[in-house]
Tab-separated table of C-alpha atoms in Angstrom:
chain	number	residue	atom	x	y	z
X	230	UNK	CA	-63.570	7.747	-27.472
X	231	UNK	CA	-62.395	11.321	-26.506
X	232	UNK	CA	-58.491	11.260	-25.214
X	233	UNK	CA	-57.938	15.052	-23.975
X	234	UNK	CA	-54.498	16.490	-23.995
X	235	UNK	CA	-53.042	20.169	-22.892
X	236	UNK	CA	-50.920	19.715	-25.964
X	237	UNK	CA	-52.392	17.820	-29.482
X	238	UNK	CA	-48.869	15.865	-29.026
X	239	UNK	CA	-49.417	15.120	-25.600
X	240	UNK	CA	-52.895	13.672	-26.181
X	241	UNK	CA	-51.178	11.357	-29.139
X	242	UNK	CA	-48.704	10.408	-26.580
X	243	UNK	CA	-51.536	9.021	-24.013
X	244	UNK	CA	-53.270	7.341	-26.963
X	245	UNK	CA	-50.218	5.431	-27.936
X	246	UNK	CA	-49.104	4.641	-24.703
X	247	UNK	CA	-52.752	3.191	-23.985
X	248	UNK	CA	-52.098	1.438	-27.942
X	249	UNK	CA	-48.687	-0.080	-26.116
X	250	UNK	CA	-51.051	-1.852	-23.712
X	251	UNK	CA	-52.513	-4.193	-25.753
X	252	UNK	CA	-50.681	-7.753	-25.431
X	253	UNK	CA	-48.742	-8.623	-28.374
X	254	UNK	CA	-50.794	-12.026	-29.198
X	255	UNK	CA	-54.280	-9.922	-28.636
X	256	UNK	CA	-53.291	-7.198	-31.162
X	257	UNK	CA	-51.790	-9.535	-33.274
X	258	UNK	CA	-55.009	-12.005	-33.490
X	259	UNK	CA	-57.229	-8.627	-34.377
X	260	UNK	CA	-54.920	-7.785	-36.860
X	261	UNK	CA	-54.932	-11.165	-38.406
X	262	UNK	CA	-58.714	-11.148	-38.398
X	263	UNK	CA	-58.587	-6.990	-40.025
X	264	UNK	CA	-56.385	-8.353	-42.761
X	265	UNK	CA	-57.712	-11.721	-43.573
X	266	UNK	CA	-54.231	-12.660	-43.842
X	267	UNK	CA	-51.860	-14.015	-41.341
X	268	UNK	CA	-49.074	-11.801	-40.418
X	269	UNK	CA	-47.840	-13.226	-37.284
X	270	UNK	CA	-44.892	-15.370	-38.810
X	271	UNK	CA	-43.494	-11.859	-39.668
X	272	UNK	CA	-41.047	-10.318	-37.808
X	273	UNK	CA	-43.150	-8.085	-35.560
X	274	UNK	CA	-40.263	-5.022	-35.738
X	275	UNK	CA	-40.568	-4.609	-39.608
X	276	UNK	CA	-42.965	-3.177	-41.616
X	277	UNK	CA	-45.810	-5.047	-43.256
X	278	UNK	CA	-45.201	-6.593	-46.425
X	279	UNK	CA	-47.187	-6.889	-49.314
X	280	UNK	CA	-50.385	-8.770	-48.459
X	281	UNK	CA	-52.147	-10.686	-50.789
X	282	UNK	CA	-55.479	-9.879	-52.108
X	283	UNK	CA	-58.307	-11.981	-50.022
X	284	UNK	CA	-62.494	-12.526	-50.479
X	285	UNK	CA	-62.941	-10.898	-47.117
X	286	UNK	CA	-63.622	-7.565	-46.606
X	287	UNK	CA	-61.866	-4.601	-48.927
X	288	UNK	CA	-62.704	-1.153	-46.984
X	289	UNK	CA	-61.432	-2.487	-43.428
X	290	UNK	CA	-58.474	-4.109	-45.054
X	291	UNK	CA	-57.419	-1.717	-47.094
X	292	UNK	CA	-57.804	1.023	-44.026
X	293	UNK	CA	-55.310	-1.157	-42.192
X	294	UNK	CA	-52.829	-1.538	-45.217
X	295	UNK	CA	-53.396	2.445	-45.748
X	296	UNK	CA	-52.445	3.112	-42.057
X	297	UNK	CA	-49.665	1.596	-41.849
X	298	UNK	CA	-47.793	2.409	-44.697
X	299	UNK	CA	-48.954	6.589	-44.265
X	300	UNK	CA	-47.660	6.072	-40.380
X	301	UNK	CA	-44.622	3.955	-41.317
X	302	UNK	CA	-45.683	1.351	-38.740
X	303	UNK	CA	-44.012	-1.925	-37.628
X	304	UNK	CA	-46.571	-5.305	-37.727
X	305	UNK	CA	-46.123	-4.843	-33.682
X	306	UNK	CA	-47.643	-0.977	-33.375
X	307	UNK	CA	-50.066	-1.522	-36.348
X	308	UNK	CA	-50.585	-4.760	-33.970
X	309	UNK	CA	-51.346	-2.295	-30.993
X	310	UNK	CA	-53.527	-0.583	-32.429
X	311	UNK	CA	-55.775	-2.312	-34.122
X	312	UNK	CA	-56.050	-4.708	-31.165
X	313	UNK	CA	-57.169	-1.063	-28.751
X	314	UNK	CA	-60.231	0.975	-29.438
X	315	UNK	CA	-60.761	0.646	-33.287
X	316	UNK	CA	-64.280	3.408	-33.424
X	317	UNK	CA	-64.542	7.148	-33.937
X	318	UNK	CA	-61.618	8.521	-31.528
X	319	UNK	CA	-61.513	12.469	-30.788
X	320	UNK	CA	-57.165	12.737	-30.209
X	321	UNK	CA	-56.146	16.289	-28.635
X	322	UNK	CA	-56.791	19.666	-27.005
X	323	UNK	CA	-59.983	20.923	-25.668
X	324	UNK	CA	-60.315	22.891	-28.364
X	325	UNK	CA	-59.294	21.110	-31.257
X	326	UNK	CA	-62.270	18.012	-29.937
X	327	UNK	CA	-64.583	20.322	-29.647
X	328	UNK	CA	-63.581	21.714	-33.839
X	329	UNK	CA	-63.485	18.059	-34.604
X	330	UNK	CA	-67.156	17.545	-32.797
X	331	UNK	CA	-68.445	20.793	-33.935
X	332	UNK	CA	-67.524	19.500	-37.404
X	333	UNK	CA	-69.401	16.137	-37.327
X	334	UNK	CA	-72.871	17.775	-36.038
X	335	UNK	CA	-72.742	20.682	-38.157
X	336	UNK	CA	-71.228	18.412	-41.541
X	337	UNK	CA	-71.654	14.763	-41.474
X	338	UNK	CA	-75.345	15.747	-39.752
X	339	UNK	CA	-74.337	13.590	-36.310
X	340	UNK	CA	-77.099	14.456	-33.727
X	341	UNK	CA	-75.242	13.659	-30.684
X	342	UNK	CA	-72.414	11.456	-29.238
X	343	UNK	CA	-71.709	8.691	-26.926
X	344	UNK	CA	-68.796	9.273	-25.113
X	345	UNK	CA	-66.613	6.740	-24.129
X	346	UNK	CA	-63.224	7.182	-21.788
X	347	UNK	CA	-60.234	5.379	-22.230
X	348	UNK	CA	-59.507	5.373	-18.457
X	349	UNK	CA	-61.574	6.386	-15.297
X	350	UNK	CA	-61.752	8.428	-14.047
X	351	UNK	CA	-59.019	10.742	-15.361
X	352	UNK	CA	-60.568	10.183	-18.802
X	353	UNK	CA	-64.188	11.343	-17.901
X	354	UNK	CA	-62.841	14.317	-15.902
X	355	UNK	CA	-60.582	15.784	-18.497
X	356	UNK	CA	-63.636	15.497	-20.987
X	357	UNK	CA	-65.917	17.358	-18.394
X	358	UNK	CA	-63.654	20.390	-17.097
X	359	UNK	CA	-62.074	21.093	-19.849
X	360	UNK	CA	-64.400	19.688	-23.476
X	361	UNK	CA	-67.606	20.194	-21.981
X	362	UNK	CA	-67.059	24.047	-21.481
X	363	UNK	CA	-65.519	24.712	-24.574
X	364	UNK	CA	-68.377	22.830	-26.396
X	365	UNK	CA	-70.599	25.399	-23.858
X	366	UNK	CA	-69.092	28.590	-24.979
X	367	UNK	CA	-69.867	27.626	-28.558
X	368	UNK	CA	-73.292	26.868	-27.903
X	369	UNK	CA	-73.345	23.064	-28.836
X	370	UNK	CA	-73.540	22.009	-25.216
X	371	UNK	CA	-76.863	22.877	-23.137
X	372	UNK	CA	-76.165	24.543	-19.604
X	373	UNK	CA	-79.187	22.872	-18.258
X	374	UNK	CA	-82.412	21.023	-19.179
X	375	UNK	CA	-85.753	22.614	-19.685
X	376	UNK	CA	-87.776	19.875	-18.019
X	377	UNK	CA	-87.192	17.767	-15.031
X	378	UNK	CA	-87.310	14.203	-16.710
X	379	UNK	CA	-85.895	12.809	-20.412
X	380	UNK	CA	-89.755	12.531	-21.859
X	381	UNK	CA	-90.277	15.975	-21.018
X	382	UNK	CA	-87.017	16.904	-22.787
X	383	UNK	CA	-87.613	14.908	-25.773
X	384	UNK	CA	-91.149	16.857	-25.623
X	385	UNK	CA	-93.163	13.506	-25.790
X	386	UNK	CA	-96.288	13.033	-23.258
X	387	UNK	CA	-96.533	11.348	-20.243
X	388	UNK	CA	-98.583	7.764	-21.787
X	389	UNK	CA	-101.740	6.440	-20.025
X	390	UNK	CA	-100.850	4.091	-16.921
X	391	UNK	CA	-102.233	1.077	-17.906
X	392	UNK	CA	-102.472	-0.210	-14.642
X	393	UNK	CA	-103.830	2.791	-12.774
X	394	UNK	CA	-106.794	4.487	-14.218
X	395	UNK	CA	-107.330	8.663	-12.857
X	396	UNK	CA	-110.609	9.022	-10.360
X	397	UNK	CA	-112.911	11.191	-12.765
X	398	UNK	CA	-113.953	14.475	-10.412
């Protein structure tokens, strides 16, 4: 999910208010589920108390419990946002995406992305006037496509119609 910001703060500030969206018994049922633990008898205005170890899961878990005590956050905003978009989210400036993007092709050996918008079509704009040409000036983003179908820019051949067979001349 890319949320695109003029500022890196402003672009945090959309992604939380979209986080204050989700409806309290929603977030609090995904975070239930993240922590294999029941938190909703806590008051959701404090911060989350020691939970006790569980059989479920470790690495999602402890990603939750690592969260929110690094961001200081209350069971209701850890609540938020672990009950809104939970993937790979690309938070800030043009610029700073398109580092971030840059980053996974050229490090973690990503081959591409699929985009998703948090709103439309506001969301898919931003990414397109203002990511898409950075990502073009740094020669990550094609201008335009070599052939006039997806086969012929994926370089595979045009397979045999099995149903039509060419008139031999």
């Amino acid at each position: 999910m890319v949320i695109v910001g003029e500022t890196v703060a402003e672009a945090i500030a959309k992604r939380e208010h979209l986080d204050s969206l989700v409806h309290y018994e929603s977030g609090i049922a995904s975070l239930n589920s993240a922590l294999a633990y029941d938190v909703s008898g806590f008051d959701p205005d404090g911060l989350l108390p020691e939970i006790p170890q569980t059989n479920a899961s470790q690495s999602s878990r402890a990603q939750v419990i690592a969260l929110a005590q690094r961001d200081h956050l209350t069971i209701r905003q850890l609540a938020q946002h672990i009950g809104s978009y939970g993937g790979l989210a690309f938070v800030g400036t043009p610029q700073t995406i398109a580092d971030d993007m840059e980053q996974w092709l050229i490090e973690q050996g990503s081959d591409g992305f699929n985009v998703m918008f948090p709103f439309l079509p506001e969301g898919l704009n931003d990414f397109v006037d203002k990511v898409i040409p950075e990502l073009q000036r740094r020669g990550i983003f094609r201008r335009e496509y070599e052939g006039k179908t997806l086969r012929e820019n994926l370089g595979l051949a045009r397979p045999a119609n099995r149903f039509f067979q060419p008139a031999i001349v």
